[in-house]
Tab-separated table of C-alpha atoms and ligand atoms in Angstrom:
chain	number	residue	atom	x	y	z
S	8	UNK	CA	-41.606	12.713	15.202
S	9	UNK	CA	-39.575	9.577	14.208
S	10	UNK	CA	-42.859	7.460	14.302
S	11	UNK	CA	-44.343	9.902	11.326
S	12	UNK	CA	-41.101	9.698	9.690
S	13	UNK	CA	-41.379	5.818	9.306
S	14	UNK	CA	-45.046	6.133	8.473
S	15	UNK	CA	-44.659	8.800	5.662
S	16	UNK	CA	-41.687	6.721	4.568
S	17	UNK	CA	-44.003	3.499	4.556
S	18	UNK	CA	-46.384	5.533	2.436
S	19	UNK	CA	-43.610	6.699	-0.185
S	20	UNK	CA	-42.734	2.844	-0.424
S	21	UNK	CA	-46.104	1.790	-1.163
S	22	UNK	CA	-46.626	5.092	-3.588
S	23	UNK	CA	-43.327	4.250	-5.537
S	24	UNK	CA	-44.817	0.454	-5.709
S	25	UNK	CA	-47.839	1.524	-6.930
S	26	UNK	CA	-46.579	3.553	-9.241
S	27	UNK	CA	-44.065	0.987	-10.501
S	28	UNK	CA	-47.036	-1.249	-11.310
S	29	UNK	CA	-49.447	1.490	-12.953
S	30	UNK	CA	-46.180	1.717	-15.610
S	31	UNK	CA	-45.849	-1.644	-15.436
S	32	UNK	CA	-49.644	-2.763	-16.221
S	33	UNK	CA	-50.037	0.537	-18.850
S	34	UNK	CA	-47.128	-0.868	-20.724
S	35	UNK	CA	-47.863	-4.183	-20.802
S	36	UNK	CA	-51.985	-3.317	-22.100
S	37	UNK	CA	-50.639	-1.380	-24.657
S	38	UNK	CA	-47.750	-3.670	-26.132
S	39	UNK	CA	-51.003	-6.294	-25.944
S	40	UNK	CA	-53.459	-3.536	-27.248
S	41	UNK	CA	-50.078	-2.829	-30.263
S	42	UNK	CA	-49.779	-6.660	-31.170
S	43	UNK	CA	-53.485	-7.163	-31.389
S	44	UNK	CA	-53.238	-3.859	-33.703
S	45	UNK	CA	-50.713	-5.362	-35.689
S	46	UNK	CA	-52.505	-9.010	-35.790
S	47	UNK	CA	-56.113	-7.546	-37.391
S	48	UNK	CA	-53.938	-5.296	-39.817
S	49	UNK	CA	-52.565	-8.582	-40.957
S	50	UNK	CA	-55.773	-10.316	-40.588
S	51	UNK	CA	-57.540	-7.444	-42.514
S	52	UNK	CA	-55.060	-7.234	-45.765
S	53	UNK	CA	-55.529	-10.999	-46.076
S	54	UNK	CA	-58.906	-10.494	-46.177
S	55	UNK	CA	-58.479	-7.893	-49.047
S	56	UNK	CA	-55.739	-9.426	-50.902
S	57	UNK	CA	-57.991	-12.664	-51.138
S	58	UNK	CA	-60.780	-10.944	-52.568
S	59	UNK	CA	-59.409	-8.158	-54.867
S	60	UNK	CA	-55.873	-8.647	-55.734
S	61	UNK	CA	-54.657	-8.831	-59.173
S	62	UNK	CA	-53.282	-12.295	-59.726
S	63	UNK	CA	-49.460	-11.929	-60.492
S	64	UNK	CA	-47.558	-12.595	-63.914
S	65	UNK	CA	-47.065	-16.141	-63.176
S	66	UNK	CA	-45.241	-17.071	-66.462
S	67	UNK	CA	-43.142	-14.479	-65.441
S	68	UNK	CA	-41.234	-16.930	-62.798
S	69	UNK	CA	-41.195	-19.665	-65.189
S	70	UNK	CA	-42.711	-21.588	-68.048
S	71	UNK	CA	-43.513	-24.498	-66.034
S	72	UNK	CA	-45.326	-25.052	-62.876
S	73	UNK	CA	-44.828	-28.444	-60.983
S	74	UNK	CA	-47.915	-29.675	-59.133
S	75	UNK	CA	-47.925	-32.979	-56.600
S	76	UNK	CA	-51.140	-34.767	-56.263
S	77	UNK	CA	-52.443	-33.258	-58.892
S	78	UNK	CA	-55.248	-35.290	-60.175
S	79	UNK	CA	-58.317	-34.866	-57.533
S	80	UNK	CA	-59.060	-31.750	-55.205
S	81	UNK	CA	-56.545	-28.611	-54.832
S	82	UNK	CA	-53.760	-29.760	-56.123
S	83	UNK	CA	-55.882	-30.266	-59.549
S	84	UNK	CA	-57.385	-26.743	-58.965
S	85	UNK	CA	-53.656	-25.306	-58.497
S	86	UNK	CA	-52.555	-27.472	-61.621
S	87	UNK	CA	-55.816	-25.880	-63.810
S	88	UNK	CA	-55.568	-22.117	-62.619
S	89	UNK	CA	-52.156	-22.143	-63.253
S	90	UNK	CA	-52.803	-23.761	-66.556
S	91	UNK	CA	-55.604	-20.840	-67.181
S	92	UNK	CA	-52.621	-18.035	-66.661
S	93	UNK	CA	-50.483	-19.568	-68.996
S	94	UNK	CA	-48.063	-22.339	-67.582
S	95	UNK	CA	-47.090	-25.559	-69.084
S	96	UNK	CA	-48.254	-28.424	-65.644
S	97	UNK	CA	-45.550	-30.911	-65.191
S	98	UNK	CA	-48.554	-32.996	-63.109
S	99	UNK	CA	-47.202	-35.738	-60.689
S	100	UNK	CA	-49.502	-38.451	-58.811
S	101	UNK	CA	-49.718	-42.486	-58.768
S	102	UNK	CA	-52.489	-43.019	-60.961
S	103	UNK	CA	-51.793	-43.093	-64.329
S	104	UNK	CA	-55.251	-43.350	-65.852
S	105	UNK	CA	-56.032	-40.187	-63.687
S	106	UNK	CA	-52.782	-38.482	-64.922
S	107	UNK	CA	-53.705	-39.177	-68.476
S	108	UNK	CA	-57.238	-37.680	-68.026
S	109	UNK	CA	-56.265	-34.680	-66.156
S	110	UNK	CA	-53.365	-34.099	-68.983
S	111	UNK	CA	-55.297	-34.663	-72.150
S	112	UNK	CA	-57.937	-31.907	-70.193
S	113	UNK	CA	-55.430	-29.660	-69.438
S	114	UNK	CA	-53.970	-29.276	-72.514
S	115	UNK	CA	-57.433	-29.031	-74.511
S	116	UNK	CA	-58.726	-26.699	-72.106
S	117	UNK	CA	-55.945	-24.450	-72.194
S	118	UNK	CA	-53.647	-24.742	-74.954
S	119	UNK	CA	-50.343	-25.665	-73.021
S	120	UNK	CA	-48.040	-28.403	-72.769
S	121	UNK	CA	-48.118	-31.167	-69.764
S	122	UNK	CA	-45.565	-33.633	-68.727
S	123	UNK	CA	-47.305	-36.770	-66.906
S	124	UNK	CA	-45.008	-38.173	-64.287
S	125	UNK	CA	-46.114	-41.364	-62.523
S	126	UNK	CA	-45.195	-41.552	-58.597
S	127	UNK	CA	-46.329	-42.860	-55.521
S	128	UNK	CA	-44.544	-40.482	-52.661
S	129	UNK	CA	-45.306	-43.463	-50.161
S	130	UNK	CA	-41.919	-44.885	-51.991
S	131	UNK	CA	-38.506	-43.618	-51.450
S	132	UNK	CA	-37.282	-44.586	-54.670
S	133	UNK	CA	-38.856	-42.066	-57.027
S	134	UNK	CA	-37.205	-39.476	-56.944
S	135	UNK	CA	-34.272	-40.292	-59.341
S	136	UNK	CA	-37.032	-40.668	-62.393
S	137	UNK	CA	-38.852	-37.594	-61.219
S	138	UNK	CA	-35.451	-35.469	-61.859
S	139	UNK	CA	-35.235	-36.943	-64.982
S	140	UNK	CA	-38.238	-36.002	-66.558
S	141	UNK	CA	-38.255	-32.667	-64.942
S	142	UNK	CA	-34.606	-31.940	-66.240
S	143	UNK	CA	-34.590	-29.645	-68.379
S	144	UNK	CA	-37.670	-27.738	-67.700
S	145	UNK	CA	-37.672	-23.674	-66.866
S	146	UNK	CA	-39.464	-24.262	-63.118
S	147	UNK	CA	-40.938	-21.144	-61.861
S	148	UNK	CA	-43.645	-22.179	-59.426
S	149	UNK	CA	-43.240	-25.625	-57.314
S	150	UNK	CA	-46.753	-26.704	-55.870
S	151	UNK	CA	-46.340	-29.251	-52.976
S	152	UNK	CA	-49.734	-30.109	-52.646
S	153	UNK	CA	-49.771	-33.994	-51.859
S	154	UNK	CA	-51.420	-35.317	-48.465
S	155	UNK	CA	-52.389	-38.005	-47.064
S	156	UNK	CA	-54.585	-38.820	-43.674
S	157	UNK	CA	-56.381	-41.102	-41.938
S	158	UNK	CA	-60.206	-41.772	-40.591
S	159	UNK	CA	-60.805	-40.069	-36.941
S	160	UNK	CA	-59.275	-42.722	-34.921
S	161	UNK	CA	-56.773	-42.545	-31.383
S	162	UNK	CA	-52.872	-43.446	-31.693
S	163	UNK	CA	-53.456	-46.944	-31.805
S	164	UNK	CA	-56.448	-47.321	-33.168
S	165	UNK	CA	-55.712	-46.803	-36.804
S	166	UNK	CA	-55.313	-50.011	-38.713
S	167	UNK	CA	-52.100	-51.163	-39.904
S	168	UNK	CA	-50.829	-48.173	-37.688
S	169	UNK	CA	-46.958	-48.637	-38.738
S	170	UNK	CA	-47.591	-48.335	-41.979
S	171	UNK	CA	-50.088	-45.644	-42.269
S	172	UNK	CA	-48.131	-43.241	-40.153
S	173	UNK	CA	-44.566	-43.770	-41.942
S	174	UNK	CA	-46.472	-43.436	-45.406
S	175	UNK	CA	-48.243	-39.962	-44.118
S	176	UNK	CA	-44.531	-39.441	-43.326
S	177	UNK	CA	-43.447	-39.547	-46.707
S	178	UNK	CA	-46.156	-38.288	-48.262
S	179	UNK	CA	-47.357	-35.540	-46.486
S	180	UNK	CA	-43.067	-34.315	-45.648
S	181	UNK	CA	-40.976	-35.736	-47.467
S	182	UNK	CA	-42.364	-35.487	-50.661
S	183	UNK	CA	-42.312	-31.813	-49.634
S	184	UNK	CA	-38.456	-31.673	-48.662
S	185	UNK	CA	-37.546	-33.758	-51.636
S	186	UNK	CA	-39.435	-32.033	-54.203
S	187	UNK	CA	-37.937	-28.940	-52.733
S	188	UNK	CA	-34.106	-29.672	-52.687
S	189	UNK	CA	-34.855	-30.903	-55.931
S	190	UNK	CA	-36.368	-27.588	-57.562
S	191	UNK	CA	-34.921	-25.228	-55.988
S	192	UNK	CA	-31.470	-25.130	-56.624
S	193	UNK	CA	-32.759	-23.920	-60.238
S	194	UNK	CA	-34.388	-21.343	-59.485
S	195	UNK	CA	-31.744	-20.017	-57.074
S	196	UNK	CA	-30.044	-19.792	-60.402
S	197	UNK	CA	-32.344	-17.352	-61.519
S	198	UNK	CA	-32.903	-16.025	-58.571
S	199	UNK	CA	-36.549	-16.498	-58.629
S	200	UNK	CA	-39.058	-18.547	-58.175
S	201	UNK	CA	-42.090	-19.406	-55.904
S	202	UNK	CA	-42.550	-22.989	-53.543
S	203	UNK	CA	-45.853	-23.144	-52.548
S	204	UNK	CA	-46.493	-25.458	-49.550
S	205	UNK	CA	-50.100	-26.962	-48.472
S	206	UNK	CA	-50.179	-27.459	-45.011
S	207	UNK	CA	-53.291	-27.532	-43.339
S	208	UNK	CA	-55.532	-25.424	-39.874
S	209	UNK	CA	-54.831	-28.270	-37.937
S	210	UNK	CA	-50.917	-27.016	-37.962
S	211	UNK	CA	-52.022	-24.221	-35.195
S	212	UNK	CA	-52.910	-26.637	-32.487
S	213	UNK	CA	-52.501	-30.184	-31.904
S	214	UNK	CA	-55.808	-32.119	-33.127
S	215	UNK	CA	-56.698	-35.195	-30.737
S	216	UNK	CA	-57.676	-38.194	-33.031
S	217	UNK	CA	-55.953	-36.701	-35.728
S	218	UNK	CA	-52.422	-36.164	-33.876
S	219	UNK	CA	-49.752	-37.939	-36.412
S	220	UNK	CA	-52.236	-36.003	-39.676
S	221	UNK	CA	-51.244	-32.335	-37.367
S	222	UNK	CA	-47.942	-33.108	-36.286
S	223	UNK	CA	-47.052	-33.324	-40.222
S	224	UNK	CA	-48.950	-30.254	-40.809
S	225	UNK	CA	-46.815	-28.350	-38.041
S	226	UNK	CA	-43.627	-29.902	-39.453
S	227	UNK	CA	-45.011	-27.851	-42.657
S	228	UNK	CA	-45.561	-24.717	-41.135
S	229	UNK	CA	-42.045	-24.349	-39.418
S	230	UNK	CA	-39.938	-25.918	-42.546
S	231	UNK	CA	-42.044	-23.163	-44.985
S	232	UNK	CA	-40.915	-19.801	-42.375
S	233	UNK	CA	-36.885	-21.271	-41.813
S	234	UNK	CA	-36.738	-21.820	-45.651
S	235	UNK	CA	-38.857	-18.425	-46.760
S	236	UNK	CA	-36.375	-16.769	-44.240
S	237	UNK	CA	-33.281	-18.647	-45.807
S	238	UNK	CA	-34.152	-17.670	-49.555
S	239	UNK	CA	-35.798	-14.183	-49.395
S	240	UNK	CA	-32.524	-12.812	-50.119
S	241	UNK	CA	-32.016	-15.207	-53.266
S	242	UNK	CA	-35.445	-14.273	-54.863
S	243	UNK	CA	-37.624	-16.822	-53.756
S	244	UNK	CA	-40.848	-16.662	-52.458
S	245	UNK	CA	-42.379	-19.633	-50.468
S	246	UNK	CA	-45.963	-19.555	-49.725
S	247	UNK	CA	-47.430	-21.428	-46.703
S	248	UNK	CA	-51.019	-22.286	-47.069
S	249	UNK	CA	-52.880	-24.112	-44.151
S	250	UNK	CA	-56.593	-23.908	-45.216
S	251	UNK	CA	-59.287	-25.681	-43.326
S	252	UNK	CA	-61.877	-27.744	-44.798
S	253	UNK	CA	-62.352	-27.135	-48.731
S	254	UNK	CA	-64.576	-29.349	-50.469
S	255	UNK	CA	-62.703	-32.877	-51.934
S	256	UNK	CA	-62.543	-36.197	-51.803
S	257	UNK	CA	-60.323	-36.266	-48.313
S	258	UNK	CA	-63.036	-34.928	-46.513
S	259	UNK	CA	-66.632	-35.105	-48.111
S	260	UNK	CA	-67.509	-37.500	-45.210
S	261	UNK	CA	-67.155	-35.361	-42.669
S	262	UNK	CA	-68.400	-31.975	-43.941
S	263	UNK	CA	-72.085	-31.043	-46.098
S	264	UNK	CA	-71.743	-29.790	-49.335
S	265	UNK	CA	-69.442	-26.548	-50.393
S	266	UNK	CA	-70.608	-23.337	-49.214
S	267	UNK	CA	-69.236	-20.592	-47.748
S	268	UNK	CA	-67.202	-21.514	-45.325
S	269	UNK	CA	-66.290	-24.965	-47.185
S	270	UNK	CA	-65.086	-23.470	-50.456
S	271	UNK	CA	-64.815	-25.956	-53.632
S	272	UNK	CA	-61.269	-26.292	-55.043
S	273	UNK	CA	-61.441	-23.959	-57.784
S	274	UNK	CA	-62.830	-21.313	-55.549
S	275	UNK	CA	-59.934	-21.931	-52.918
S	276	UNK	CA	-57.242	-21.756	-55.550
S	277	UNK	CA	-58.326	-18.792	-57.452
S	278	UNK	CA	-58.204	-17.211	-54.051
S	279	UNK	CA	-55.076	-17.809	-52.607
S	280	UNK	CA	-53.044	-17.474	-56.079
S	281	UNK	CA	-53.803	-13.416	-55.566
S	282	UNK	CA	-51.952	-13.389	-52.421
S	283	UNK	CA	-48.879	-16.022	-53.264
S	284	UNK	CA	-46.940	-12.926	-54.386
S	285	UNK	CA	-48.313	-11.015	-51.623
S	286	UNK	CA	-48.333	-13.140	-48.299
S	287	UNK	CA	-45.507	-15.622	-46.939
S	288	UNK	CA	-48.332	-17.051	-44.127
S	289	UNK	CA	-51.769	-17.253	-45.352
S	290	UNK	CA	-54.895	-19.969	-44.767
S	291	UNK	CA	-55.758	-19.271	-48.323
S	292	UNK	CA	-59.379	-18.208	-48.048
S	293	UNK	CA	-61.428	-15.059	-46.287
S	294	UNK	CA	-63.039	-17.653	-44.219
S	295	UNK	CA	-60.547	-20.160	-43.018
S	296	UNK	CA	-58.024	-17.012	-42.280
S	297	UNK	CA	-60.388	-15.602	-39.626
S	298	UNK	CA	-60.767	-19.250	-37.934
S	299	UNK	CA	-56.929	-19.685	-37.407
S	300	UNK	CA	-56.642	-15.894	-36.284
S	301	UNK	CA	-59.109	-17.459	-33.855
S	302	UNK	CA	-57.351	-20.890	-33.092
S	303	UNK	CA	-53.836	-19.059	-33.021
S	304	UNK	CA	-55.770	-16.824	-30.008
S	305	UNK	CA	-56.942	-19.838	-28.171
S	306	UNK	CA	-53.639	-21.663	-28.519
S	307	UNK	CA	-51.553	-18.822	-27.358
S	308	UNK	CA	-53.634	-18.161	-24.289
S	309	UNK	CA	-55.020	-21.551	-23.242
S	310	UNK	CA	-53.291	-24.160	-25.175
S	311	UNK	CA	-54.509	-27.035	-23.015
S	312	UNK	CA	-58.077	-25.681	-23.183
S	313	UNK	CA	-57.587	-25.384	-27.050
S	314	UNK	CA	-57.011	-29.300	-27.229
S	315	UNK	CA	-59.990	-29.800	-25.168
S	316	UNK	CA	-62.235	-27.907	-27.026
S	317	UNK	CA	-60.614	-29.142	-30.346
S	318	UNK	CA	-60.825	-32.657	-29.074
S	319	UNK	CA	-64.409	-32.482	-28.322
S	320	UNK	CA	-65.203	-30.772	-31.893
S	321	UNK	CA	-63.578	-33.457	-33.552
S	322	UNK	CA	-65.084	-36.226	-31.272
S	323	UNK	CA	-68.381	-34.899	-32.332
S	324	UNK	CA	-67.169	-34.572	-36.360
S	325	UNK	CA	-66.185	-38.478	-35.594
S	326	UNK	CA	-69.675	-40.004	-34.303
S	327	UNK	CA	-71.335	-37.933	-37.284
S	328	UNK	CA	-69.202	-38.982	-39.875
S	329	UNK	CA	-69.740	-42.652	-39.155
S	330	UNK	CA	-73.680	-41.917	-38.592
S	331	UNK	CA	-73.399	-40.474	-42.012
S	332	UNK	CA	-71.610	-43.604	-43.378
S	333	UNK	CA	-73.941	-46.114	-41.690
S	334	UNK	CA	-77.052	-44.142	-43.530
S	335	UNK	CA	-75.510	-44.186	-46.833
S	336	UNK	CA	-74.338	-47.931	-46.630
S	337	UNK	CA	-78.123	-48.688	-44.937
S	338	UNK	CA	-79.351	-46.532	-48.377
S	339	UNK	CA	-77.433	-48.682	-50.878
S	340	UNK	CA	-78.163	-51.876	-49.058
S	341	UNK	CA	-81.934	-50.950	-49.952
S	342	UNK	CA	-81.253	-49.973	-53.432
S	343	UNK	CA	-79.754	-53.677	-54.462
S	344	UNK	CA	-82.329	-55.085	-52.606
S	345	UNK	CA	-85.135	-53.096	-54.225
S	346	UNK	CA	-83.483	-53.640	-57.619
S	347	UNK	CA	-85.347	-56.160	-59.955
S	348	UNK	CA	-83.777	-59.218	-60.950
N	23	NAP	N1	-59.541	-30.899	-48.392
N	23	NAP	C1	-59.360	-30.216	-47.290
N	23	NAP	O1	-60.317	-29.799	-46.621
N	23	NAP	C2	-57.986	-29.895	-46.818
N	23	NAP	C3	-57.852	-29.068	-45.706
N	23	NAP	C4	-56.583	-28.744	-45.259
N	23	NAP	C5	-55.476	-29.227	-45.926
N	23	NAP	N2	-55.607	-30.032	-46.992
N	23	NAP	C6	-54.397	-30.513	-47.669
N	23	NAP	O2	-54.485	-30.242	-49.048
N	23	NAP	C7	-53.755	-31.220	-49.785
N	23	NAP	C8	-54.645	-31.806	-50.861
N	23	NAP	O3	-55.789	-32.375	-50.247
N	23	NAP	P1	-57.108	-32.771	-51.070
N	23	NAP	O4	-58.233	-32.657	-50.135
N	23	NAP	O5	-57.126	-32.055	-52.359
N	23	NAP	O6	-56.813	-34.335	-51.317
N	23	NAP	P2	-57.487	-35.355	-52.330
N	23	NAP	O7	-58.731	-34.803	-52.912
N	23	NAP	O8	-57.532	-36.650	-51.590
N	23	NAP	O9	-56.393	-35.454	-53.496
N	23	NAP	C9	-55.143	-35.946	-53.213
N	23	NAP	C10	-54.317	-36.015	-54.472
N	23	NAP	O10	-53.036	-36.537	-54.113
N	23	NAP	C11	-52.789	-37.726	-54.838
N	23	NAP	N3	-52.107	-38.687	-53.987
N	23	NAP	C12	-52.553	-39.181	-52.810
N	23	NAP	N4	-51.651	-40.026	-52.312
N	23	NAP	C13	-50.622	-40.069	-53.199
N	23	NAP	C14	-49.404	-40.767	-53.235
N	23	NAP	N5	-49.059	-41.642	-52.295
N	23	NAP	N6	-48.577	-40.565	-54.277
N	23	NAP	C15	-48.915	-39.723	-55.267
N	23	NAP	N7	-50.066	-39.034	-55.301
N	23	NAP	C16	-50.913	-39.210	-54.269
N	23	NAP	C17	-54.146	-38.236	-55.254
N	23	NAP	O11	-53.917	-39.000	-56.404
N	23	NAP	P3	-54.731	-40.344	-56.786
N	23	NAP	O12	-55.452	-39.921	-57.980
N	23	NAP	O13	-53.740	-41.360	-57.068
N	23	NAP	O14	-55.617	-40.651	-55.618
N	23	NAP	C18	-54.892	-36.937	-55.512
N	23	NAP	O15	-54.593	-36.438	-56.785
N	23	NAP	C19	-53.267	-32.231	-48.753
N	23	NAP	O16	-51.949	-31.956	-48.416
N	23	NAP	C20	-54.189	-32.003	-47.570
N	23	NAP	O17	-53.581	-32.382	-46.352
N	23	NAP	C21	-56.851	-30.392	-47.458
């Protein structure tokens, strides 16, 4: 009699244990089965907004838009789309024969004003004569679009290493929180206003020969959600963009010509300026939003797998990039050559 009691009591144990861990693995399925809900609903009004939104009263937050690095790639898309809606570009960059250009077009193309401002963000001493000629101005939009980075190389490997990495320092963040402390506090005033930062994809996951490039781009993406959180309240909206590859000058060497998934600036811009209003966290583009859902996955699950894999990728970008470079210096090698004299 006892002996069945312990037996039917050993059973009961095991029941009640199995039963703890049916609830157990039901809730835990669907709280993954809820987020991954939540993630494509996300993933899925990107999608839309990026395609079919209206693009929002821009003028309405200010008369002037500020763009950094304005004279090549997006930040000259950002500083002609906005121009297209209406603003006035106060354009900032280091070369002034570029500035000049990209004013004089700007203002013939569209029919608004410009303010040239001369900096290189690799110096700490600029900003002083940046506040000065933006005093004054009615900010509404803040584009902090300037970046810097450097050919596919390992930690040590990249020449003049010291230098390089403090400049992609200032450039690439601290152009981003001085331009930032230095805009905002006006349109606090007004209680509105929109900061839109560039980051880039390679802010999801660490990205081996790259490392110093994605450890500013991460720096982005966690300064952009503590200050959208900070200044919701106040009326500001601030925009985190980390696209991957769009068609320009920083990268032509490693990609082929724009296409679908490599967008050309103007296409990239015009597509994320529906959603600035819209979206806090975006990649920008249809395309490059469905890769980071994808790298966010991979990181989350297997971060050291991610590196791998993302270490390989770019190993194999690197070799073709300088096979590509070798071919087009062999090309123009045989062009003099072939030239008459
Ligand atoms: N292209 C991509 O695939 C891609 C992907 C992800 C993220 N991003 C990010 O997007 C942003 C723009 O990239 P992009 O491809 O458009 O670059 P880009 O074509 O090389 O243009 C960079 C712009 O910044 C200016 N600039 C560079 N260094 C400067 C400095 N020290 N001081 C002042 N101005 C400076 C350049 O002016 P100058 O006329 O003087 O050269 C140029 O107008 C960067 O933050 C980059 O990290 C780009």
């Amino acid at each position: 009699m006892s002996r069945c009691l312990e037996a039917n009591e050993r059973i009961d144990t095991r029941m009640d244990g199995w039963c703890l861990w049916s609830v157990f693995s039901s809730v835990v399925t669907l709280l993954v089965l809820a987020s991954a809900c939540v993630q494509l609903f996300h993933l899925a009004r990107r999608l839309f907004i990026h395609a079919f939104a209206p693009y929002p009263p821009f003028t309405s937050y200010g008369a002037w838009a500020v763009v950094t690095g304005c004279t090549d790639g997006i930040g000259l898309g950002y500083a002609k789309e906005l121009a297209r809606h209406g603003m006035n570009i106060a354009l900032i960059s280091r070369n002034p024969d570029k500035l000049r250009t990209v004013a004089c077009h700007i203002e013939k193309e569209f029919g608004v004003e410009t303010r040239a401002i001369q900096a290189d963000f690799t110096k700490l001493d600029i900003y002083e004569g940046i506040k000065e000629k933006l005093a004054g101005l009615d900010v509404g939009i803040l584009v902090n679009n300037v970046g810097m980075t450097t050919e596919l190389s390992p930690f040590l490997d990249v020449p003049d290493g010291e230098k390089t990495y403090q400049d992609m320092l200032l450039v690439n963040n601290m152009s981003m929180v001085r331009m930032t402390h230095m805009v905002l506090p006006g349109m606090v005033e007004k209680r509105k206003g929109i900061v839109i930062n560039i980051s880039s994809i390679a802010d999801v996951s660490p990205v081996p020969l790259l490392t110093i490039y994605s450890a500013t781009k991460a720096f982005i993406y966690s300064f952009s959600r503590g200050l959208a959180y900070e200044y919701k309240k106040k009326g500001i909206l601030i925009h985190h963009v980390d696209p991957w590859y769009v068609y320009t000058k920083m990268i032509h060497k490693f990609v082929r010509p724009p296409g679908l998934m490599v967008p050309t600036p103007d296409i990239f811009v015009r597509s994320d300026l529906r959603s600035i209003t819209k979206v806090q966290d975006t990649s920008g583009y249809w395309f490059h939003n469905l890769l980071r859902e994808v790298g966010r996955f991979g990181d989350y699950v297997a971060p050291t797998a991610a590196t791998n894999l993302v270490g390989w990728v770019i190993k194999i970008d690197s070799e073709r990039s300088i096979k590509k470079q070798a071919e087009l210096e062999e090309k123009e090698a045989d062009a003099k050559t072939s030239q008459p004299k």
